[in-house]
Amino acid sequence: MQDYSKGAAWIDGRIMPVDQAKIPVTHWGYRRSDVTYDVAGVWEGSFFRLDDHLRRFRASMTRLRMDPGQSDDDIRAILHRVVAASGLRSAYVAMDCLRAVPPPGAPRHPAHAPAYLVCMALPWAWVAPPEMIARGLHLMIPEVRRIPPESVDPRVKNFHWGDLTEGQFEAGEAGADFAILPDGDGNVTEGPGFNIFCIRDGRVISPDRGALEGITRASVFELCAELGIPVEIRPLPVEEFRAADEIFAATTAGGIMPASRIDGRIMGNDRPGPLSMRIHDRFWQRRAEGWHATPVDYALA
């Protein structure tokens, strides 16, 4: 009997326990971070916005000139299979496209390195645990700057995390939970694995560049429209961000995550702000109602 307690993976047409999934260390996906990926969440037996994740994944692969050979329908079926094999009711479901290496005799150029697909379902893990979300994230602005979009397009999910990793060390040294990286022009971009928003005078503001165009971010905009909350997508200077009435983050592995501190400044009563919590509560209410949900086909196990 195979042990799928840690999750399930798909490589080259075969389902296996995730701890058996391996890629060659010579492949450029490992040696050069020549990878794009996407992550869909399964919550209580249903994917959230699966088609949106597949569209973004396909756009990322196209942008990087990768074609693993599977159609979107093929990838959708594989994702259902890995979740079904794992038996998980709440899961982090990744789809990665990696470049291998050129075959012997071919030029050492990425055009000659085939791309292939790796998919996996892992037990759900929160970016910020529920108790941290309840008390509010403690954020800070680090010295390190975000990689400019002219160098690495942040709209294509990638493994270029050197700047985000350095920011997290700065956050830890400052006693904060997460770093929010600024760009070279002094505007905020994003955090490690999440989009960022601030609230000023009842308006939700989100950076217009330098960050992933997140699926949960799009959900925030939909919820604001439902709730009649004005939204601005524009450059967000660091000083304006620091002075915000409220701040919150959004990601697949956490939903809406309000903050309570920024660079040591306590916002409100050192708890998540009222408008942030209104969006947070509405998000999970709509999720419970089946909003953008696709039930997992567990019969594929």
GROMACS .gro file of C-alpha atoms in nm:
model
  301
    1MET     CA    1   0.000   0.000   0.000
    2GLN     CA    2   0.129   0.345  -0.093
    3ASP     CA    3   0.135   0.610   0.180
    4TYR     CA    4  -0.027   0.932   0.058
    5SER     CA    5  -0.049   1.097   0.401
    6LYS     CA    6   0.200   1.366   0.293
    7GLY     CA    7   0.029   1.423  -0.042
    8ALA     CA    8   0.033   1.294  -0.398
    9ALA     CA    9   0.229   1.391  -0.710
   10TRP     CA   10   0.204   1.335  -1.085
   11ILE     CA   11   0.517   1.308  -1.302
   12ASP     CA   12   0.535   1.164  -1.653
   13GLY     CA   13   0.192   1.004  -1.641
   14ARG     CA   14   0.232   0.837  -1.302
   15ILE     CA   15   0.075   0.915  -0.965
   16MET     CA   16   0.298   0.859  -0.664
   17PRO     CA   17   0.332   0.963  -0.298
   18VAL     CA   18   0.474   1.314  -0.299
   19ASP     CA   19   0.788   1.214  -0.109
   20GLN     CA   20   0.875   0.983  -0.403
   21ALA     CA   21   0.853   1.264  -0.661
   22LYS     CA   22   1.195   1.366  -0.792
   23ILE     CA   23   1.350   1.570  -1.072
   24PRO     CA   24   1.710   1.540  -1.198
   25VAL     CA   25   1.949   1.787  -1.035
   26THR     CA   26   2.095   1.860  -1.380
   27HIS     CA   27   1.767   2.001  -1.512
   28TRP     CA   28   1.747   2.375  -1.568
   29GLY     CA   29   1.429   2.391  -1.365
   30TYR     CA   30   1.654   2.326  -1.066
   31ARG     CA   31   1.989   2.473  -1.173
   32ARG     CA   32   1.856   2.794  -1.332
   33SER     CA   33   1.514   2.841  -1.167
   34ASP     CA   34   1.380   2.791  -1.521
   35VAL     CA   35   1.032   2.720  -1.390
   36THR     CA   36   0.688   2.867  -1.382
   37TYR     CA   37   0.414   2.745  -1.156
   38ASP     CA   38   0.070   2.809  -1.016
   39VAL     CA   39  -0.109   2.703  -0.701
   40ALA     CA   40  -0.480   2.635  -0.664
   41GLY     CA   41  -0.643   2.577  -0.329
   42VAL     CA   42  -0.886   2.302  -0.236
   43TRP     CA   43  -1.106   2.384   0.062
   44GLU     CA   44  -1.364   2.141   0.199
   45GLY     CA   45  -1.350   1.927  -0.112
   46SER     CA   46  -1.365   2.196  -0.382
   47PHE     CA   47  -1.112   2.387  -0.589
   48PHE     CA   48  -1.138   2.766  -0.576
   49ARG     CA   49  -1.124   2.948  -0.912
   50LEU     CA   50  -0.957   2.653  -1.081
   51ASP     CA   51  -1.014   2.782  -1.436
   52ASP     CA   52  -0.857   3.117  -1.342
   53HIS     CA   53  -0.547   2.942  -1.212
   54LEU     CA   54  -0.524   2.730  -1.527
   55ARG     CA   55  -0.554   3.040  -1.747
   56ARG     CA   56  -0.278   3.217  -1.555
   57PHE     CA   57  -0.058   2.907  -1.564
   58ARG     CA   58  -0.102   2.878  -1.941
   59ALA     CA   59  -0.023   3.248  -1.986
   60SER     CA   60   0.293   3.206  -1.777
   61MET     CA   61   0.407   2.904  -1.979
   62THR     CA   62   0.341   3.089  -2.304
   63ARG     CA   63   0.534   3.393  -2.182
   64LEU     CA   64   0.834   3.169  -2.099
   65ARG     CA   65   0.803   2.974  -2.427
   66MET     CA   66   0.722   2.649  -2.247
   67ASP     CA   67   0.492   2.377  -2.378
   68PRO     CA   68   0.481   2.060  -2.168
   69GLY     CA   69   0.249   1.889  -2.416
   70GLN     CA   70  -0.064   1.880  -2.200
   71SER     CA   71  -0.376   2.084  -2.275
   72ASP     CA   72  -0.558   2.282  -2.008
   73ASP     CA   73  -0.817   2.002  -1.991
   74ASP     CA   74  -0.535   1.750  -1.942
   75ILE     CA   75  -0.388   1.955  -1.658
   76ARG     CA   76  -0.729   2.000  -1.498
   77ALA     CA   77  -0.779   1.621  -1.501
   78ILE     CA   78  -0.431   1.563  -1.352
   79LEU     CA   79  -0.503   1.805  -1.067
   80HIS     CA   80  -0.827   1.624  -0.987
   81ARG     CA   81  -0.637   1.294  -0.992
   82VAL     CA   82  -0.363   1.403  -0.750
   83VAL     CA   83  -0.614   1.545  -0.502
   84ALA     CA   84  -0.828   1.232  -0.530
   85ALA     CA   85  -0.524   1.008  -0.481
   86SER     CA   86  -0.421   1.205  -0.171
   87GLY     CA   87  -0.772   1.193  -0.026
   88LEU     CA   88  -0.722   1.546   0.106
   89ARG     CA   89  -1.031   1.762   0.160
   90SER     CA   90  -0.823   2.079   0.198
   91ALA     CA   91  -0.505   2.099  -0.004
   92TYR     CA   92  -0.237   2.315  -0.163
   93VAL     CA   93  -0.235   2.201  -0.527
   94ALA     CA   94   0.068   2.299  -0.734
   95MET     CA   95   0.125   2.277  -1.109
   96ASP     CA   96   0.485   2.335  -1.215
   97CYS     CA   97   0.634   2.355  -1.563
   98LEU     CA   98   1.010   2.301  -1.566
   99ARG     CA   99   1.272   2.304  -1.838
  100ALA     CA  100   1.495   1.997  -1.861
  101VAL     CA  101   1.829   2.009  -2.052
  102PRO     CA  102   1.906   2.001  -2.424
  103PRO     CA  103   1.972   1.651  -2.557
  104PRO     CA  104   2.332   1.549  -2.633
  105GLY     CA  105   2.465   1.731  -2.937
  106ALA     CA  106   2.205   2.010  -2.926
  107PRO     CA  107   2.303   2.372  -2.852
  108ARG     CA  108   2.298   2.467  -2.483
  109HIS     CA  109   2.007   2.701  -2.544
  110PRO     CA  110   1.664   2.694  -2.374
  111ALA     CA  111   1.492   2.656  -2.709
  112HIS     CA  112   1.635   2.303  -2.721
  113ALA     CA  113   1.548   2.209  -2.362
  114PRO     CA  114   1.209   2.035  -2.340
  115ALA     CA  115   0.958   2.149  -2.081
  116TYR     CA  116   0.761   1.907  -1.867
  117LEU     CA  117   0.488   1.911  -1.606
  118VAL     CA  118   0.493   1.822  -1.236
  119CYS     CA  119   0.171   1.841  -1.030
  120MET     CA  120   0.117   1.775  -0.662
  121ALA     CA  121  -0.142   1.797  -0.385
  122LEU     CA  122  -0.010   1.871  -0.037
  123PRO     CA  123  -0.193   1.910   0.295
  124TRP     CA  124  -0.326   2.263   0.336
  125ALA     CA  125  -0.073   2.503   0.487
  126TRP     CA  126  -0.146   2.862   0.586
  127VAL     CA  127   0.088   3.144   0.481
  128ALA     CA  128  -0.007   3.296   0.816
  129PRO     CA  129  -0.166   3.069   1.080
  130PRO     CA  130  -0.523   3.151   1.187
  131GLU     CA  131  -0.410   3.292   1.524
  132MET     CA  132  -0.179   3.537   1.343
  133ILE     CA  133  -0.463   3.643   1.112
  134ALA     CA  134  -0.686   3.694   1.418
  135ARG     CA  135  -0.440   3.931   1.590
  136GLY     CA  136  -0.332   4.092   1.263
  137LEU     CA  137  -0.007   4.059   1.068
  138HIS     CA  138   0.294   4.258   1.180
  139LEU     CA  139   0.457   4.400   0.866
  140MET     CA  140   0.768   4.601   0.783
  141ILE     CA  141   0.935   4.768   0.486
  142PRO     CA  142   1.287   4.624   0.435
  143GLU     CA  143   1.597   4.776   0.277
  144VAL     CA  144   1.603   4.516  -0.002
  145ARG     CA  145   1.420   4.617  -0.321
  146ARG     CA  146   1.193   4.399  -0.533
  147ILE     CA  147   1.343   4.262  -0.855
  148PRO     CA  148   1.226   4.512  -1.120
  149PRO     CA  149   0.956   4.388  -1.359
  150GLU     CA  150   1.181   4.484  -1.649
  151SER     CA  151   1.414   4.204  -1.533
  152VAL     CA  152   1.171   3.936  -1.410
  153ASP     CA  153   0.802   3.980  -1.488
  154PRO     CA  154   0.620   3.927  -1.154
  155ARG     CA  155   0.297   3.847  -1.341
  156VAL     CA  156   0.464   3.516  -1.432
  157LYS     CA  157   0.488   3.307  -1.115
  158ASN     CA  158   0.850   3.214  -1.067
  159PHE     CA  159   1.111   3.084  -0.824
  160HIS     CA  160   1.321   3.404  -0.820
  161TRP     CA  161   1.278   3.460  -0.446
  162GLY     CA  162   1.619   3.596  -0.352
  163ASP     CA  163   1.481   3.943  -0.276
  164LEU     CA  164   1.177   3.810  -0.090
  165THR     CA  165   1.397   3.576   0.113
  166GLU     CA  166   1.630   3.859   0.213
  167GLY     CA  167   1.325   4.065   0.309
  168GLN     CA  168   1.204   3.790   0.538
  169PHE     CA  169   1.537   3.783   0.720
  170GLU     CA  170   1.508   4.160   0.766
  171ALA     CA  171   1.153   4.115   0.896
  172GLY     CA  172   1.265   3.853   1.147
  173GLU     CA  173   1.545   4.075   1.273
  174ALA     CA  174   1.292   4.359   1.318
  175GLY     CA  175   1.046   4.139   1.509
  176ALA     CA  176   0.789   4.146   1.227
  177ASP     CA  177   0.605   3.860   1.058
  178PHE     CA  178   0.650   3.961   0.695
  179ALA     CA  179   0.834   4.211   0.477
  180ILE     CA  180   0.656   4.416   0.209
  181LEU     CA  181   0.913   4.495  -0.057
  182PRO     CA  182   0.936   4.838  -0.218
  183ASP     CA  183   1.051   4.894  -0.574
  184GLY     CA  184   1.327   5.124  -0.694
  185ASP     CA  185   1.083   5.417  -0.713
  186GLY     CA  186   0.976   5.388  -0.349
  187ASN     CA  187   0.638   5.222  -0.411
  188VAL     CA  188   0.526   4.903  -0.236
  189THR     CA  189   0.491   4.588  -0.446
  190GLU     CA  190   0.406   4.264  -0.262
  191GLY     CA  191   0.501   4.032   0.019
  192PRO     CA  192   0.643   3.677   0.013
  193GLY     CA  193   0.359   3.489  -0.149
  194PHE     CA  194   0.081   3.746  -0.120
  195ASN     CA  195  -0.061   4.066  -0.265
  196ILE     CA  196  -0.094   4.372  -0.046
  197PHE     CA  197  -0.365   4.636  -0.004
  198CYS     CA  198  -0.419   4.939   0.213
  199ILE     CA  199  -0.732   5.130   0.309
  200ARG     CA  200  -0.747   5.509   0.323
  201ASP     CA  201  -1.069   5.704   0.380
  202GLY     CA  202  -1.281   5.398   0.299
  203ARG     CA  203  -1.101   5.322  -0.029
  204VAL     CA  204  -0.908   5.001  -0.098
  205ILE     CA  205  -0.578   5.069  -0.278
  206SER     CA  206  -0.360   4.807  -0.449
  207PRO     CA  207  -0.026   4.852  -0.631
  208ASP     CA  208  -0.050   4.866  -1.009
  209ARG     CA  209   0.289   4.711  -1.091
  210GLY     CA  210   0.571   4.505  -0.950
  211ALA     CA  211   0.346   4.226  -0.819
  212LEU     CA  212   0.168   3.911  -0.928
  213GLU     CA  213  -0.184   3.965  -1.056
  214GLY     CA  214  -0.321   3.736  -0.789
  215ILE     CA  215  -0.636   3.527  -0.817
  216THR     CA  216  -0.733   3.615  -0.459
  217ARG     CA  217  -0.653   3.979  -0.543
  218ALA     CA  218  -0.911   3.957  -0.822
  219SER     CA  219  -1.153   3.811  -0.568
  220VAL     CA  220  -1.096   4.113  -0.342
  221PHE     CA  221  -1.194   4.344  -0.626
  222GLU     CA  222  -1.512   4.142  -0.687
  223LEU     CA  223  -1.601   4.151  -0.318
  224CYS     CA  224  -1.541   4.527  -0.300
  225ALA     CA  225  -1.780   4.572  -0.593
  226GLU     CA  226  -2.041   4.363  -0.408
  227LEU     CA  227  -1.993   4.563  -0.089
  228GLY     CA  228  -1.983   4.903  -0.257
  229ILE     CA  229  -1.624   4.974  -0.152
  230PRO     CA  230  -1.426   5.195  -0.393
  231VAL     CA  231  -1.102   5.045  -0.533
  232GLU     CA  232  -0.794   5.220  -0.668
  233ILE     CA  233  -0.518   5.034  -0.857
  234ARG     CA  234  -0.224   5.273  -0.879
  235PRO     CA  235   0.129   5.340  -0.754
  236LEU     CA  236   0.132   5.315  -0.375
  237PRO     CA  237   0.419   5.510  -0.216
  238VAL     CA  238   0.580   5.357   0.091
  239GLU     CA  239   0.499   5.660   0.308
  240GLU     CA  240   0.132   5.652   0.209
  241PHE     CA  241   0.126   5.280   0.285
  242ARG     CA  242   0.282   5.334   0.628
  243ALA     CA  243   0.019   5.597   0.710
  244ALA     CA  244  -0.280   5.388   0.596
  245ASP     CA  245  -0.591   5.345   0.809
  246GLU     CA  246  -0.583   4.969   0.752
  247ILE     CA  247  -0.369   4.715   0.565
  248PHE     CA  248  -0.445   4.362   0.455
  249ALA     CA  249  -0.292   4.091   0.237
  250ALA     CA  250  -0.450   3.830   0.008
  251THR     CA  251  -0.330   3.490  -0.111
  252THR     CA  252  -0.457   3.144  -0.207
  253ALA     CA  253  -0.307   2.989   0.108
  254GLY     CA  254  -0.470   3.223   0.355
  255GLY     CA  255  -0.749   3.422   0.190
  256ILE     CA  256  -0.778   3.772   0.334
  257MET     CA  257  -0.513   3.842   0.599
  258PRO     CA  258  -0.552   4.175   0.785
  259ALA     CA  259  -0.256   4.351   0.946
  260SER     CA  260  -0.238   4.534   1.276
  261ARG     CA  261   0.115   4.681   1.266
  262ILE     CA  262   0.345   4.834   1.004
  263ASP     CA  263   0.707   4.921   1.087
  264GLY     CA  264   0.617   4.912   1.456
  265ARG     CA  265   0.323   5.151   1.416
  266ILE     CA  266   0.005   5.015   1.574
  267MET     CA  267  -0.303   5.064   1.360
  268GLY     CA  268  -0.643   5.105   1.525
  269ASN     CA  269  -0.654   4.906   1.847
  270ASP     CA  270  -0.374   4.665   1.749
  271ARG     CA  271  -0.625   4.434   1.587
  272PRO     CA  272  -0.748   4.390   1.227
  273GLY     CA  273  -0.940   4.693   1.104
  274PRO     CA  274  -1.320   4.690   1.056
  275LEU     CA  275  -1.321   4.722   0.677
  276SER     CA  276  -1.050   4.459   0.638
  277MET     CA  277  -1.254   4.223   0.854
  278ARG     CA  278  -1.566   4.298   0.657
  279ILE     CA  279  -1.388   4.186   0.339
  280HIS     CA  280  -1.235   3.887   0.524
  281ASP     CA  281  -1.572   3.770   0.655
  282ARG     CA  282  -1.742   3.820   0.319
  283PHE     CA  283  -1.470   3.617   0.146
  284TRP     CA  284  -1.521   3.313   0.367
  285GLN     CA  285  -1.899   3.353   0.362
  286ARG     CA  286  -1.898   3.347  -0.018
  287ARG     CA  287  -1.660   3.051  -0.018
  288ALA     CA  288  -1.901   2.859   0.208
  289GLU     CA  289  -2.178   2.938  -0.041
  290GLY     CA  290  -1.983   2.769  -0.323
  291TRP     CA  291  -1.853   3.085  -0.488
  292HIS     CA  292  -1.618   2.997  -0.780
  293ALA     CA  293  -1.607   2.638  -0.651
  294THR     CA  294  -1.531   2.324  -0.853
  295PRO     CA  295  -1.591   2.002  -0.657
  296VAL     CA  296  -1.300   1.757  -0.667
  297ASP     CA  297  -1.376   1.435  -0.854
  298TYR     CA  298  -1.270   1.195  -0.580
  299ALA     CA  299  -1.391   0.900  -0.790
  300LEU     CA  300  -1.063   0.936  -0.987
  301ALA     CA  301  -0.865   0.795  -0.692
   0.00000   0.00000   0.00000
